[in-house]
PDB file with one MODEL, atoms N, CA, C and O in Angstrom:
MODEL        1
ATOM      1  N   UNK A   1     -19.043   6.117  14.726  1.00  0.00           N
ATOM      2  CA  UNK A   1     -18.109   6.335  13.636  1.00  0.00           C
ATOM      3  C   UNK A   1     -16.688   6.034  14.115  1.00  0.00           C
ATOM      4  O   UNK A   1     -16.275   6.463  15.192  1.00  0.00           O
ATOM      5  N   UNK A   2     -15.967   5.302  13.307  1.00  0.00           N
ATOM      6  CA  UNK A   2     -14.601   4.940  13.693  1.00  0.00           C
ATOM      7  C   UNK A   2     -13.618   6.015  13.270  1.00  0.00           C
ATOM      8  O   UNK A   2     -13.821   6.720  12.281  1.00  0.00           O
ATOM      9  N   UNK A   3     -12.562   6.121  14.035  1.00  0.00           N
ATOM     10  CA  UNK A   3     -11.550   7.094  13.645  1.00  0.00           C
ATOM     11  C   UNK A   3     -10.531   6.453  12.710  1.00  0.00           C
ATOM     12  O   UNK A   3     -10.611   5.262  12.409  1.00  0.00           O
ATOM     13  N   UNK A   4      -9.596   7.237  12.266  1.00  0.00           N
ATOM     14  CA  UNK A   4      -8.629   6.772  11.266  1.00  0.00           C
ATOM     15  C   UNK A   4      -7.766   5.619  11.783  1.00  0.00           C
ATOM     16  O   UNK A   4      -7.517   4.668  11.041  1.00  0.00           O
ATOM     17  N   UNK A   5      -7.306   5.678  13.023  1.00  0.00           N
ATOM     18  CA  UNK A   5      -6.468   4.625  13.577  1.00  0.00           C
ATOM     19  C   UNK A   5      -7.228   3.305  13.692  1.00  0.00           C
ATOM     20  O   UNK A   5      -6.651   2.247  13.444  1.00  0.00           O
ATOM     21  N   UNK A   6      -8.484   3.344  14.056  1.00  0.00           N
ATOM     22  CA  UNK A   6      -9.288   2.123  14.123  1.00  0.00           C
ATOM     23  C   UNK A   6      -9.470   1.517  12.736  1.00  0.00           C
ATOM     24  O   UNK A   6      -9.447   0.296  12.577  1.00  0.00           O
ATOM     25  N   UNK A   7      -9.648   2.361  11.751  1.00  0.00           N
ATOM     26  CA  UNK A   7      -9.798   1.889  10.375  1.00  0.00           C
ATOM     27  C   UNK A   7      -8.519   1.209   9.904  1.00  0.00           C
ATOM     28  O   UNK A   7      -8.572   0.146   9.286  1.00  0.00           O
ATOM     29  N   UNK A   8      -7.372   1.818  10.192  1.00  0.00           N
ATOM     30  CA  UNK A   8      -6.086   1.237   9.803  1.00  0.00           C
ATOM     31  C   UNK A   8      -5.875  -0.100  10.510  1.00  0.00           C
ATOM     32  O   UNK A   8      -5.431  -1.063   9.885  1.00  0.00           O
ATOM     33  N   UNK A   9      -6.184  -0.172  11.790  1.00  0.00           N
ATOM     34  CA  UNK A   9      -6.015  -1.411  12.549  1.00  0.00           C
ATOM     35  C   UNK A   9      -6.907  -2.515  11.988  1.00  0.00           C
ATOM     36  O   UNK A   9      -6.486  -3.668  11.894  1.00  0.00           O
ATOM     37  N   UNK A  10      -8.111  -2.173  11.622  1.00  0.00           N
ATOM     38  CA  UNK A  10      -9.032  -3.162  11.046  1.00  0.00           C
ATOM     39  C   UNK A  10      -8.496  -3.685   9.722  1.00  0.00           C
ATOM     40  O   UNK A  10      -8.562  -4.887   9.463  1.00  0.00           O
ATOM     41  N   UNK A  11      -7.978  -2.821   8.898  1.00  0.00           N
ATOM     42  CA  UNK A  11      -7.412  -3.241   7.611  1.00  0.00           C
ATOM     43  C   UNK A  11      -6.212  -4.154   7.813  1.00  0.00           C
ATOM     44  O   UNK A  11      -6.054  -5.141   7.094  1.00  0.00           O
ATOM     45  N   UNK A  12      -5.372  -3.833   8.781  1.00  0.00           N
ATOM     46  CA  UNK A  12      -4.197  -4.661   9.025  1.00  0.00           C
ATOM     47  C   UNK A  12      -4.591  -6.051   9.515  1.00  0.00           C
ATOM     48  O   UNK A  12      -3.974  -7.044   9.129  1.00  0.00           O
ATOM     49  N   UNK A  13      -5.604  -6.126  10.353  1.00  0.00           N
ATOM     50  CA  UNK A  13      -6.065  -7.440  10.822  1.00  0.00           C
ATOM     51  C   UNK A  13      -6.595  -8.277   9.667  1.00  0.00           C
ATOM     52  O   UNK A  13      -6.300  -9.468   9.578  1.00  0.00           O
ATOM     53  N   UNK A  14      -7.369  -7.667   8.787  1.00  0.00           N
ATOM     54  CA  UNK A  14      -7.915  -8.419   7.653  1.00  0.00           C
ATOM     55  C   UNK A  14      -6.799  -8.839   6.696  1.00  0.00           C
ATOM     56  O   UNK A  14      -6.871  -9.903   6.081  1.00  0.00           O
ATOM     57  N   UNK A  15      -5.775  -8.004   6.571  1.00  0.00           N
ATOM     58  CA  UNK A  15      -4.644  -8.346   5.717  1.00  0.00           C
ATOM     59  C   UNK A  15      -3.882  -9.524   6.300  1.00  0.00           C
ATOM     60  O   UNK A  15      -3.459 -10.412   5.560  1.00  0.00           O
ATOM     61  N   UNK A  16      -3.700  -9.545   7.618  1.00  0.00           N
ATOM     62  CA  UNK A  16      -3.002 -10.661   8.259  1.00  0.00           C
ATOM     63  C   UNK A  16      -3.757 -11.970   8.070  1.00  0.00           C
ATOM     64  O   UNK A  16      -3.149 -13.012   7.826  1.00  0.00           O
ATOM     65  N   UNK A  17      -5.066 -11.918   8.180  1.00  0.00           N
ATOM     66  CA  UNK A  17      -5.868 -13.127   7.981  1.00  0.00           C
ATOM     67  C   UNK A  17      -5.720 -13.618   6.551  1.00  0.00           C
ATOM     68  O   UNK A  17      -5.553 -14.815   6.318  1.00  0.00           O
ATOM     69  N   UNK A  18      -5.781 -12.713   5.605  1.00  0.00           N
ATOM     70  CA  UNK A  18      -5.619 -13.087   4.199  1.00  0.00           C
ATOM     71  C   UNK A  18      -4.233 -13.673   3.950  1.00  0.00           C
ATOM     72  O   UNK A  18      -4.104 -14.668   3.236  1.00  0.00           O
ATOM     73  N   UNK A  19      -3.200 -13.074   4.525  1.00  0.00           N
ATOM     74  CA  UNK A  19      -1.841 -13.584   4.372  1.00  0.00           C
ATOM     75  C   UNK A  19      -1.690 -14.963   5.005  1.00  0.00           C
ATOM     76  O   UNK A  19      -0.998 -15.818   4.453  1.00  0.00           O
ATOM     77  N   UNK A  20      -2.319 -15.192   6.142  1.00  0.00           N
ATOM     78  CA  UNK A  20      -2.246 -16.496   6.807  1.00  0.00           C
ATOM     79  C   UNK A  20      -2.931 -17.571   5.965  1.00  0.00           C
ATOM     80  O   UNK A  20      -2.432 -18.690   5.852  1.00  0.00           O
ATOM     81  N   UNK A  21      -4.059 -17.231   5.383  1.00  0.00           N
ATOM     82  CA  UNK A  21      -4.762 -18.192   4.517  1.00  0.00           C
ATOM     83  C   UNK A  21      -3.911 -18.504   3.290  1.00  0.00           C
ATOM     84  O   UNK A  21      -3.815 -19.663   2.887  1.00  0.00           O
ATOM     85  N   UNK A  22      -3.297 -17.496   2.697  1.00  0.00           N
ATOM     86  CA  UNK A  22      -2.424 -17.699   1.541  1.00  0.00           C
ATOM     87  C   UNK A  22      -1.249 -18.602   1.912  1.00  0.00           C
ATOM     88  O   UNK A  22      -0.902 -19.509   1.155  1.00  0.00           O
ATOM     89  N   UNK A  23      -0.636 -18.362   3.068  1.00  0.00           N
ATOM     90  CA  UNK A  23       0.494 -19.175   3.514  1.00  0.00           C
ATOM     91  C   UNK A  23       0.066 -20.624   3.730  1.00  0.00           C
ATOM     92  O   UNK A  23       0.821 -21.546   3.421  1.00  0.00           O
ATOM     93  N   UNK A  24      -1.133 -20.829   4.256  1.00  0.00           N
ATOM     94  CA  UNK A  24      -1.635 -22.187   4.457  1.00  0.00           C
ATOM     95  C   UNK A  24      -1.799 -22.902   3.116  1.00  0.00           C
ATOM     96  O   UNK A  24      -1.470 -24.083   3.003  1.00  0.00           O
ATOM     97  N   UNK A  25      -2.297 -22.211   2.116  1.00  0.00           N
ATOM     98  CA  UNK A  25      -2.439 -22.823   0.794  1.00  0.00           C
ATOM     99  C   UNK A  25      -1.082 -23.137   0.179  1.00  0.00           C
ATOM    100  O   UNK A  25      -0.931 -24.161  -0.487  1.00  0.00           O
ATOM    101  N   UNK A  26      -0.098 -22.275   0.390  1.00  0.00           N
ATOM    102  CA  UNK A  26       1.246 -22.532  -0.129  1.00  0.00           C
ATOM    103  C   UNK A  26       1.831 -23.783   0.524  1.00  0.00           C
ATOM    104  O   UNK A  26       2.418 -24.627  -0.153  1.00  0.00           O
ATOM    105  N   UNK A  27       1.669 -23.896   1.841  1.00  0.00           N
ATOM    106  CA  UNK A  27       2.169 -25.074   2.553  1.00  0.00           C
ATOM    107  C   UNK A  27       1.476 -26.334   2.041  1.00  0.00           C
ATOM    108  O   UNK A  27       2.125 -27.362   1.845  1.00  0.00           O
ATOM    109  N   UNK A  28       0.183 -26.264   1.828  1.00  0.00           N
ATOM    110  CA  UNK A  28      -0.555 -27.411   1.297  1.00  0.00           C
ATOM    111  C   UNK A  28      -0.044 -27.793  -0.093  1.00  0.00           C
ATOM    112  O   UNK A  28       0.131 -28.976  -0.383  1.00  0.00           O
ATOM    113  N   UNK A  29       0.193 -26.812  -0.944  1.00  0.00           N
ATOM    114  CA  UNK A  29       0.687 -27.086  -2.294  1.00  0.00           C
ATOM    115  C   UNK A  29       2.076 -27.716  -2.248  1.00  0.00           C
ATOM    116  O   UNK A  29       2.367 -28.624  -3.026  1.00  0.00           O
ATOM    117  N   UNK A  30       2.924 -27.249  -1.356  1.00  0.00           N
ATOM    118  CA  UNK A  30       4.268 -27.826  -1.226  1.00  0.00           C
ATOM    119  C   UNK A  30       4.178 -29.275  -0.755  1.00  0.00           C
ATOM    120  O   UNK A  30       4.893 -30.141  -1.260  1.00  0.00           O
ATOM    121  N   UNK A  31       3.310 -29.535   0.199  1.00  0.00           N
ATOM    122  CA  UNK A  31       3.158 -30.898   0.704  1.00  0.00           C
ATOM    123  C   UNK A  31       2.669 -31.835  -0.394  1.00  0.00           C
ATOM    124  O   UNK A  31       3.163 -32.956  -0.517  1.00  0.00           O
ATOM    125  N   UNK A  32       1.718 -31.391  -1.181  1.00  0.00           N
ATOM    126  CA  UNK A  32       1.217 -32.210  -2.290  1.00  0.00           C
ATOM    127  C   UNK A  32       2.311 -32.429  -3.329  1.00  0.00           C
ATOM    128  O   UNK A  32       2.451 -33.525  -3.871  1.00  0.00           O
ATOM    129  N   UNK A  33       3.078 -31.387  -3.602  1.00  0.00           N
ATOM    130  CA  UNK A  33       4.175 -31.509  -4.569  1.00  0.00           C
ATOM    131  C   UNK A  33       5.234 -32.501  -4.117  1.00  0.00           C
ATOM    132  O   UNK A  33       5.700 -33.320  -4.909  1.00  0.00           O
ATOM    133  N   UNK A  34       5.615 -32.433  -2.846  1.00  0.00           N
ATOM    134  CA  UNK A  34       6.624 -33.362  -2.328  1.00  0.00           C
ATOM    135  C   UNK A  34       6.111 -34.791  -2.394  1.00  0.00           C
ATOM    136  O   UNK A  34       6.850 -35.701  -2.770  1.00  0.00           O
ATOM    137  N   UNK A  35       4.869 -34.989  -2.036  1.00  0.00           N
ATOM    138  CA  UNK A  35       4.284 -36.327  -2.091  1.00  0.00           C
ATOM    139  C   UNK A  35       4.263 -36.858  -3.528  1.00  0.00           C
ATOM    140  O   UNK A  35       4.580 -38.022  -3.770  1.00  0.00           O
ATOM    141  N   UNK A  36       3.892 -36.006  -4.464  1.00  0.00           N
ATOM    142  CA  UNK A  36       3.832 -36.421  -5.872  1.00  0.00           C
ATOM    143  C   UNK A  36       5.211 -36.778  -6.406  1.00  0.00           C
ATOM    144  O   UNK A  36       5.365 -37.776  -7.109  1.00  0.00           O
ATOM    145  N   UNK A  37       6.207 -35.977  -6.079  1.00  0.00           N
ATOM    146  CA  UNK A  37       7.561 -36.248  -6.547  1.00  0.00           C
ATOM    147  C   UNK A  37       8.083 -37.538  -5.916  1.00  0.00           C
ATOM    148  O   UNK A  37       8.745 -38.332  -6.584  1.00  0.00           O
ATOM    149  N   UNK A  38       7.790 -37.744  -4.645  1.00  0.00           N
ATOM    150  CA  UNK A  38       8.214 -38.974  -3.984  1.00  0.00           C
ATOM    151  C   UNK A  38       7.585 -40.206  -4.609  1.00  0.00           C
ATOM    152  O   UNK A  38       8.248 -41.226  -4.797  1.00  0.00           O
ATOM    153  N   UNK A  39       6.320 -40.108  -4.925  1.00  0.00           N
ATOM    154  CA  UNK A  39       5.621 -41.232  -5.564  1.00  0.00           C
ATOM    155  C   UNK A  39       6.188 -41.504  -6.952  1.00  0.00           C
ATOM    156  O   UNK A  39       6.384 -42.662  -7.320  1.00  0.00           O
ATOM    157  N   UNK A  40       6.452 -40.466  -7.721  1.00  0.00           N
ATOM    158  CA  UNK A  40       7.011 -40.633  -9.063  1.00  0.00           C
ATOM    159  C   UNK A  40       8.417 -41.220  -9.001  1.00  0.00           C
ATOM    160  O   UNK A  40       8.772 -42.073  -9.814  1.00  0.00           O
ATOM    161  N   UNK A  41       9.208 -40.769  -8.047  1.00  0.00           N
ATOM    162  CA  UNK A  41      10.571 -41.290  -7.916  1.00  0.00           C
ATOM    163  C   UNK A  41      10.547 -42.764  -7.529  1.00  0.00           C
ATOM    164  O   UNK A  41      11.346 -43.556  -8.028  1.00  0.00           O
ATOM    165  N   UNK A  42       9.641 -43.123  -6.653  1.00  0.00           N
ATOM    166  CA  UNK A  42       9.533 -44.525  -6.238  1.00  0.00           C
ATOM    167  C   UNK A  42       9.078 -45.394  -7.407  1.00  0.00           C
ATOM    168  O   UNK A  42       9.567 -46.511  -7.576  1.00  0.00           O
ATOM    169  N   UNK A  43       8.156 -44.894  -8.204  1.00  0.00           N
ATOM    170  CA  UNK A  43       7.663 -45.665  -9.346  1.00  0.00           C
ATOM    171  C   UNK A  43       8.730 -45.808 -10.432  1.00  0.00           C
ATOM    172  O   UNK A  43       8.677 -46.746 -11.228  1.00  0.00           O
ATOM    173  N   UNK A  44       9.683 -44.902 -10.471  1.00  0.00           N
ATOM    174  CA  UNK A  44      10.694 -44.924 -11.520  1.00  0.00           C
ATOM    175  C   UNK A  44      11.938 -45.749 -11.167  1.00  0.00           C
ATOM    176  O   UNK A  44      12.835 -45.900 -11.996  1.00  0.00           O
ATOM    177  N   UNK A  45      11.993 -46.270  -9.972  1.00  0.00           N
ATOM    178  CA  UNK A  45      13.183 -47.038  -9.582  1.00  0.00           C
ATOM    179  C   UNK A  45      13.244 -48.348 -10.356  1.00  0.00           C
ATOM    180  O   UNK A  45      12.217 -48.987 -10.589  1.00  0.00           O
ATOM    181  N   UNK A  46      14.443 -48.746 -10.753  1.00  0.00           N
ATOM    182  CA  UNK A  46      14.583 -49.976 -11.545  1.00  0.00           C
ATOM    183  C   UNK A  46      14.165 -51.238 -10.793  1.00  0.00           C
ATOM    184  O   UNK A  46      13.813 -52.231 -11.430  1.00  0.00           O
ATOM    185  N   UNK A  47      14.191 -51.232  -9.492  1.00  0.00           N
ATOM    186  CA  UNK A  47      13.826 -52.428  -8.738  1.00  0.00           C
ATOM    187  C   UNK A  47      12.356 -52.777  -8.906  1.00  0.00           C
ATOM    188  O   UNK A  47      11.952 -53.905  -8.626  1.00  0.00           O
ATOM    189  N   UNK A  48      11.564 -51.837  -9.353  1.00  0.00           N
ATOM    190  CA  UNK A  48      10.139 -52.098  -9.567  1.00  0.00           C
ATOM    191  C   UNK A  48       9.882 -52.812 -10.885  1.00  0.00           C
ATOM    192  O   UNK A  48       8.802 -53.365 -11.093  1.00  0.00           O
ATOM    193  N   UNK A  49      10.870 -52.802 -11.779  1.00  0.00           N
ATOM    194  CA  UNK A  49      10.703 -53.415 -13.090  1.00  0.00           C
ATOM    195  C   UNK A  49      11.003 -54.907 -12.995  1.00  0.00           C
ATOM    196  O   UNK A  49      12.010 -55.304 -12.409  1.00  0.00           O
ATOM    197  N   UNK A  50      10.144 -55.721 -13.562  1.00  0.00           N
ATOM    198  CA  UNK A  50      10.338 -57.171 -13.535  1.00  0.00           C
ATOM    199  C   UNK A  50      11.382 -57.541 -14.578  1.00  0.00           C
ATOM    200  O   UNK A  50      11.242 -57.213 -15.756  1.00  0.00           O
ATOM    201  N   UNK A  51      12.407 -58.213 -14.141  1.00  0.00           N
ATOM    202  CA  UNK A  51      13.460 -58.628 -15.078  1.00  0.00           C
ATOM    203  C   UNK A  51      13.274 -60.106 -15.414  1.00  0.00           C
ATOM    204  O   UNK A  51      12.902 -60.906 -14.555  1.00  0.00           O
ATOM    205  N   UNK A  52      13.536 -60.456 -16.668  1.00  0.00           N
ATOM    206  CA  UNK A  52      13.358 -61.831 -17.118  1.00  0.00           C
ATOM    207  C   UNK A  52      14.670 -62.422 -17.536  1.00  0.00           C
ATOM    208  O   UNK A  52      14.721 -63.581 -17.949  1.00  0.00           O
TER     209      UNK A  52
ENDMDL
END
């Protein structure tokens, strides 16, 4: 049987893992967002339009 301090330590470790996974997903979302905005900005530049 675990004591109270061991239980608290176990909960904190699981919370840290969950927070790290959440942070990784946030970083991934930011990277995808930056890439998407960069691609859209490049596609919107006037130099890409054929002038006649």
